[in-house]
Every structure is written in C-alpha cells, then in structure tokens.
Coordinates of C-alpha atoms in Angstrom, one line a residue:
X1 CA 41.2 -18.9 44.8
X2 CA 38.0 -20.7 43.6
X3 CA 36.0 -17.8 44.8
X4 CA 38.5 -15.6 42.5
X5 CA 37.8 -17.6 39.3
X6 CA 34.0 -17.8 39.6
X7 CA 33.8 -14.2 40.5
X8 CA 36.3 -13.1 36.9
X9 CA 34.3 -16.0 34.7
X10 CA 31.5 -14.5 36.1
X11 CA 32.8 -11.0 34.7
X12 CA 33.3 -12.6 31.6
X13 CA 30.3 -13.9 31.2
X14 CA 28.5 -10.5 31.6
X15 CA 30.8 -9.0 29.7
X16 CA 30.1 -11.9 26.8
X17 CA 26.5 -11.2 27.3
X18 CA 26.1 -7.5 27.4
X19 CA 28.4 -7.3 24.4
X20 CA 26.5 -9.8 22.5
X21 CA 23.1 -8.1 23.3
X22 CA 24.1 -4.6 22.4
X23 CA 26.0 -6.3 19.2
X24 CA 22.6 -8.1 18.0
X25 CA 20.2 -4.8 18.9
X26 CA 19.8 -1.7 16.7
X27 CA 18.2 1.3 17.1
X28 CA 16.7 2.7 13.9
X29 CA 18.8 5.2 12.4
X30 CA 19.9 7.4 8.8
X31 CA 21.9 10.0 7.4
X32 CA 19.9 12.9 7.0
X33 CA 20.1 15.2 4.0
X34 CA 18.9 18.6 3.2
X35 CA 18.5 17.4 -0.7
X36 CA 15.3 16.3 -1.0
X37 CA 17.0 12.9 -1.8
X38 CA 16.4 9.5 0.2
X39 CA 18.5 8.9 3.4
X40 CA 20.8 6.5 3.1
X41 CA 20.6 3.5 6.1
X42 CA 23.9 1.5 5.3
X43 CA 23.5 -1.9 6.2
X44 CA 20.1 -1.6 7.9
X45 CA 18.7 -2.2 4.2
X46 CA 20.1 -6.0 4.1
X47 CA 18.3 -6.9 7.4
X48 CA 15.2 -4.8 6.1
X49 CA 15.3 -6.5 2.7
X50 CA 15.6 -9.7 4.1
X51 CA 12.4 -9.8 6.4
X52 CA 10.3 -7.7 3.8
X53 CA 10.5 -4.5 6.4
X54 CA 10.8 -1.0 4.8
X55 CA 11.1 2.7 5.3
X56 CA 10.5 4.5 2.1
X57 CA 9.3 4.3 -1.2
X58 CA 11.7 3.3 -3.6
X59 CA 10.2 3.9 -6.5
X60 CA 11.4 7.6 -7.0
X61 CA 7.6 8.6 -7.7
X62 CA 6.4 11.7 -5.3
X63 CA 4.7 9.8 -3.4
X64 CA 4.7 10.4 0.3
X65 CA 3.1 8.5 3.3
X66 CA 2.2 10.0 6.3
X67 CA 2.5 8.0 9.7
X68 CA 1.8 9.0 13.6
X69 CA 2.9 8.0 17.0
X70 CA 0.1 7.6 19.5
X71 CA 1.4 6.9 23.0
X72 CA -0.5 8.9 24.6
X73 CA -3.5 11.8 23.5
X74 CA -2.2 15.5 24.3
X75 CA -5.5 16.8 23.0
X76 CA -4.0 17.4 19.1
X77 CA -5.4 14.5 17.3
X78 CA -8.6 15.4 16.2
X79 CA -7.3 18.5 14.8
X80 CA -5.1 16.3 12.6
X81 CA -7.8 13.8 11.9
X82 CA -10.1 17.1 10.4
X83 CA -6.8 18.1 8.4
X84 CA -6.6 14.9 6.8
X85 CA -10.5 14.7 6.5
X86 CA -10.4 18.0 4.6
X87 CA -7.7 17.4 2.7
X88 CA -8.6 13.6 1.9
X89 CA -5.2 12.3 2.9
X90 CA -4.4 8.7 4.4
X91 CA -2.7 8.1 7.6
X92 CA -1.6 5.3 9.5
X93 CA -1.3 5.8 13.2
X94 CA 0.7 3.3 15.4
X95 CA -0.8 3.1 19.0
X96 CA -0.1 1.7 21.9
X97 CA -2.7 -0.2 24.6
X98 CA -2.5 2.7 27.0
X99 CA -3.8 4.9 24.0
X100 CA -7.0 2.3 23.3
X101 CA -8.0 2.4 26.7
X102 CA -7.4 6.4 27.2
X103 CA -9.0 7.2 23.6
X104 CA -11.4 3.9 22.5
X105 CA -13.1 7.1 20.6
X106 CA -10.5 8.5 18.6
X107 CA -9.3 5.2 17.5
X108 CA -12.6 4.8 16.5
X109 CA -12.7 7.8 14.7
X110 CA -9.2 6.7 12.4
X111 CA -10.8 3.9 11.3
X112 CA -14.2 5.1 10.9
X113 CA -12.4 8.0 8.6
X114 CA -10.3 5.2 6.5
X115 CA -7.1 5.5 8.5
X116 CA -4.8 2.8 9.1
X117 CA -4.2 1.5 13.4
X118 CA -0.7 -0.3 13.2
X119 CA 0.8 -2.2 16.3
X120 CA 3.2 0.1 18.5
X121 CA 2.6 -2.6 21.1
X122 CA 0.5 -3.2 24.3
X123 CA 3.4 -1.9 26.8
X124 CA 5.5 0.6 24.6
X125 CA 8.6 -2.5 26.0
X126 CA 12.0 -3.1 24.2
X127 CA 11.7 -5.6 21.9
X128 CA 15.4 -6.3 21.7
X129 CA 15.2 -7.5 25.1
X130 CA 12.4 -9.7 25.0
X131 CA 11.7 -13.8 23.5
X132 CA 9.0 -14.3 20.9
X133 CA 6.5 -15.1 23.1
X134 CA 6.1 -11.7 25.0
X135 CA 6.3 -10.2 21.4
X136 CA 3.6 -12.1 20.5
X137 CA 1.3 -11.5 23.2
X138 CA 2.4 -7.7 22.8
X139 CA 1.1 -7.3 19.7
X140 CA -1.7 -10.0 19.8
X141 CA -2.8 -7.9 23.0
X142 CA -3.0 -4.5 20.8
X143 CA -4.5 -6.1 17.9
X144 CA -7.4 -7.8 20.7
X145 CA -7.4 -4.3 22.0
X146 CA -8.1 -2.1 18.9
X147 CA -10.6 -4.7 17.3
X148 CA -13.0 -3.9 20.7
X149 CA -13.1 -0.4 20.1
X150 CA -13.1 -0.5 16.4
X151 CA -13.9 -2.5 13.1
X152 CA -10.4 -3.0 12.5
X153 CA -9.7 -6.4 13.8
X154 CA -6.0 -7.2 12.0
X155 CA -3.2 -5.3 12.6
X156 CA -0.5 -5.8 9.7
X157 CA 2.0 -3.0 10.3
X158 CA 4.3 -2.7 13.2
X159 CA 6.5 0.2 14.4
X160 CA 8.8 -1.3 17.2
X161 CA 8.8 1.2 20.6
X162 CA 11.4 3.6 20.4
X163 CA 12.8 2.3 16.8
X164 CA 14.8 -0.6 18.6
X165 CA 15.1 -4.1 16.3
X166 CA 17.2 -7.0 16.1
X167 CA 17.0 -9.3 13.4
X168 CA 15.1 -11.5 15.8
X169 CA 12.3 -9.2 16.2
X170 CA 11.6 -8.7 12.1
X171 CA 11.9 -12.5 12.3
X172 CA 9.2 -13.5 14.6
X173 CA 7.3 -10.2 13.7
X174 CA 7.2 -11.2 9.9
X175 CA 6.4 -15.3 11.4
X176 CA 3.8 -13.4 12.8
X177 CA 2.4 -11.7 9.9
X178 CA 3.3 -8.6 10.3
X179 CA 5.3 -5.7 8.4
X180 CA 7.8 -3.4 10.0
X181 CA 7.3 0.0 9.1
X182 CA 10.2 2.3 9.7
X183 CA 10.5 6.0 8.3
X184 CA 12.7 8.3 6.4
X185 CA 11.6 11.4 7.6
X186 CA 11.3 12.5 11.3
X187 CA 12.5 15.3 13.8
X188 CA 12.5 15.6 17.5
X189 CA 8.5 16.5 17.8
X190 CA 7.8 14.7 20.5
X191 CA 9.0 16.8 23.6
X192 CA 5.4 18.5 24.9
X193 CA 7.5 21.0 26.9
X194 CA 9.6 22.2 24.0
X195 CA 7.5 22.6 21.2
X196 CA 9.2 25.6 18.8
X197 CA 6.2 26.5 16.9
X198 CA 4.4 25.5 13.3
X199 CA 7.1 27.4 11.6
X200 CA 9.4 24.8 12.8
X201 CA 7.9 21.7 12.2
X202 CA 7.1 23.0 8.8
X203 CA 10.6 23.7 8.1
X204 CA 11.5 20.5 9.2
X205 CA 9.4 18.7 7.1
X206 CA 9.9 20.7 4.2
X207 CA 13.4 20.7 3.9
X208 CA 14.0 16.6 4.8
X209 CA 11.3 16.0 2.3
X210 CA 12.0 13.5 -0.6
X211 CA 9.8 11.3 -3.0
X212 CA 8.7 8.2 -1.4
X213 CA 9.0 9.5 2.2
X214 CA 7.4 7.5 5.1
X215 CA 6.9 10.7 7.5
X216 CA 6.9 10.0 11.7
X217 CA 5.2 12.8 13.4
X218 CA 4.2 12.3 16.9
X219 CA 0.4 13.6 17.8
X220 CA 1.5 15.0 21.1
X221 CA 3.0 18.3 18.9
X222 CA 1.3 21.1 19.0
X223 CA 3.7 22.4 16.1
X224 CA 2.6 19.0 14.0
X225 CA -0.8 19.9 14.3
X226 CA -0.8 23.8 13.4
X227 CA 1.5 23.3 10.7
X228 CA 0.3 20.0 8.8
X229 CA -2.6 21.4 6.8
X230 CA 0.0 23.9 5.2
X231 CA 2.4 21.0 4.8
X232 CA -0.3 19.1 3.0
X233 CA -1.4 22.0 0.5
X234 CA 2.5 23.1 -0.1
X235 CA 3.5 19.6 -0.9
X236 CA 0.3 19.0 -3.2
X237 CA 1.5 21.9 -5.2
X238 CA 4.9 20.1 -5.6
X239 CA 3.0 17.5 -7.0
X240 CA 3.6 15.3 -4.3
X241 CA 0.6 12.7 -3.9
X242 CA -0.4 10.7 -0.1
X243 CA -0.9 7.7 -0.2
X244 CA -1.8 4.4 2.0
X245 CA 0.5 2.1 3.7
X246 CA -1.7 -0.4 1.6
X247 CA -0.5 1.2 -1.5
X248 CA 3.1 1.0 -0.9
X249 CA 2.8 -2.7 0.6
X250 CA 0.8 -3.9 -3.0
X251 CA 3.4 -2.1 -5.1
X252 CA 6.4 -4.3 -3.0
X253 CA 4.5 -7.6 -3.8
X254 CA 3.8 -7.2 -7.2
X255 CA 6.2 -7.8 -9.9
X256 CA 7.9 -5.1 -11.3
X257 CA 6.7 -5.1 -14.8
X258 CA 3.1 -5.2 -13.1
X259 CA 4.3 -1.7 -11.5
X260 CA 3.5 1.2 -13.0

C-alpha cells in the first residue's frame, strides 16, 4: 500500500510540475492580419510592457525594422548584406555561437557595414527550461564570442531560440541588461527544402506589412534573398522608412513630448 501512495503522489507531483512548467512558458505568438494594421498579442503586451521587451513600433509612423535569424549560413547572406549595402538599410541579425565559429567573417562583415549582432544565444537551448545562471553564461558566451570576431563587444538585444519566454527569462534577461526583441511580421521561411520562390516571400511580406513592423526573416531563404531588394524599393515608394533597433529603443526611453 505504501508503495501505492508514493507511486500516485509521485503522479501528482509530475503532473503538478509539468502543468506548472507549461502554465509559466510561452511561445511567441499573434493574430495575423491581411490589413496592414498591427497584430494584436492579447496578454503578451502586459508581460512585454512590464520588462521593457517589444515587438513593434507603436508609434503608427511607417517606420519598419528589419531583423534576421542566423543559426546557421546557407550561403544567402552576403547577398542580403549587398541588398542592404545598396539600398542603405539597417539590420540587426541575431546569431547563434555555432554561426560565429562557422562565419567569424560575415559577422564581421555586419558590423563592419553598421549592422546590429543581437544574442540568439550560444546553444540555440530553451530558455523556459533553464535557471538564470545557464542564461547568463548563454548569452555572456555569445556576447564573448562575437566581440572576438568583431568590434562589437555588447550585445543589448536578445531574440529567445525558437520564440519561447517566461516571465522569468525577460526578468533575468532585462537584470542582465538586455532587451527582448520579438516581431510582428514573419512567415515560415526557414525550411531550406521547401522554399516557394521570391514571388512568395514577397507576397508575404507585402501583404502582413504594417507601420512600425519588426520583420523576422531567416538568412537560410533563398526566397528572402531574391526577393528583398524589391521589398525594399516597393516599400520605400510607400513611404515606408528602415530604421535601427537603436532608433526604436531611444524613442521608448524618451518622454513622449521629447518624441517627434
């Protein structure tokens, strides 16, 4: 009988546990819209607004920021860097340690050509999963990582591995002194074997697109790369300007009657 009632507390307890872990982890999410509006996140924007993390632009100015993936190098990313060269736009790219070590000269290269490097991690891990210690040698490890291969030596922004947060992780991130960066405008661009061609990721972009958009695009597409110089150029004529991470992170810490 005592054997019986260890092994259903023991139930319960895993049952108490997993239940509490998948209660306090989120996976970043929003209802997408074809009306060139912001996507609305529900109550993601309370935890967001409480640790000074952000995905978008609220100002309601056509301004648009362009952010990339780096997990790995499919051969696509100096095209985009001579796009963005040409067409003097910012980006900020969020790597990962396996990416510093494969390509110490393409990270080079972004910040040699005023791009931003923000923190994807050292390991790509789950956060959620993980005490504040490993999150800090994660990051710490990236930031070590990138300032050997580059003259960026602080990494402020962070993208969590595959968009997973708990309000743990923006709280040791931000003790930290770091910002979480989500987005507001993605698609599923990051499959190598089932890319769909630049007509696609150009309609994908073009119709989620919405003033103060923070853009994830994975550098592994083929169809990002082909397609983002026309992005660029079309959205220019819609009077849409890029802009810096930097930009958008000033404008939040300013008062508002300083904002223009």
């Amino acid at each position: 009988m005592k054997q019986l009632i260890a092994f259903l507390l023991s139930l319960v307890f895993f049952f108490c546990a997993f239940t509490w872990n998948t209660a306090s982890a989120y996976g970043w999410g929003y209802q997408k819209n074809n009306h060139h509006t912001p996507p609305e996140i529900g109550s993601y924007q309370e935890v967001l607004d409480k640790y000074n993390a952000f995905y978008l632009d609220d100002s309601g100015e056509k301004n648009i920021y362009l952010t990339f993936d780096n997990g790995y190098e499919q051969g696509f990313t100096s095209d985009i860097l001579d796009v963005l060269k040409k067409e003097e736009v910012p980006a900020a790219f969020f790597i990962t340690g396996h990416y510093v070590e494969s390509e110490p000269d393409l990270v080079k290269r972004m910040v040699e050509d005023g791009h931003i490097i923000g923190n994807h991690s050292y390991h790509h891990p789950d956060f959620t999963i993980m005490d504040k210690e490993a999150i800090k040698k994660e990051l710490i490890d990236l930031e070590h990582a990138v300032a050997e291969v580059s003259d960026q030596d602080e990494l402020i922004y962070v993208r969590p591995p595959r968009g997973t947060f708990s309000s743990n992780t923006l709280k040791w991130s931000t003790e930290l002194g770091l910002v979480h960066v989500f987005w507001s405008l993605a698609f599923k661009d990051w499959e190598t074997n089932s890319q769909k061609g630049a007509d696609y990721a150009y309609e994908e972009i073009m119709k989620q697109i919405h003033p103060g958009a923070i853009i994830l695009l994975h550098a592994v597409s083929s169809d990002n790369a082909a397609a983002l110089e026309k992005v660029i150029q079309d959205l220019k004529a819609e009077g849409y300007q890029f802009k810096s991470l930097d930009d958008l992170w000033m404008r939040k810490q300013l008062p508002k009657q300083f904002v223009y």
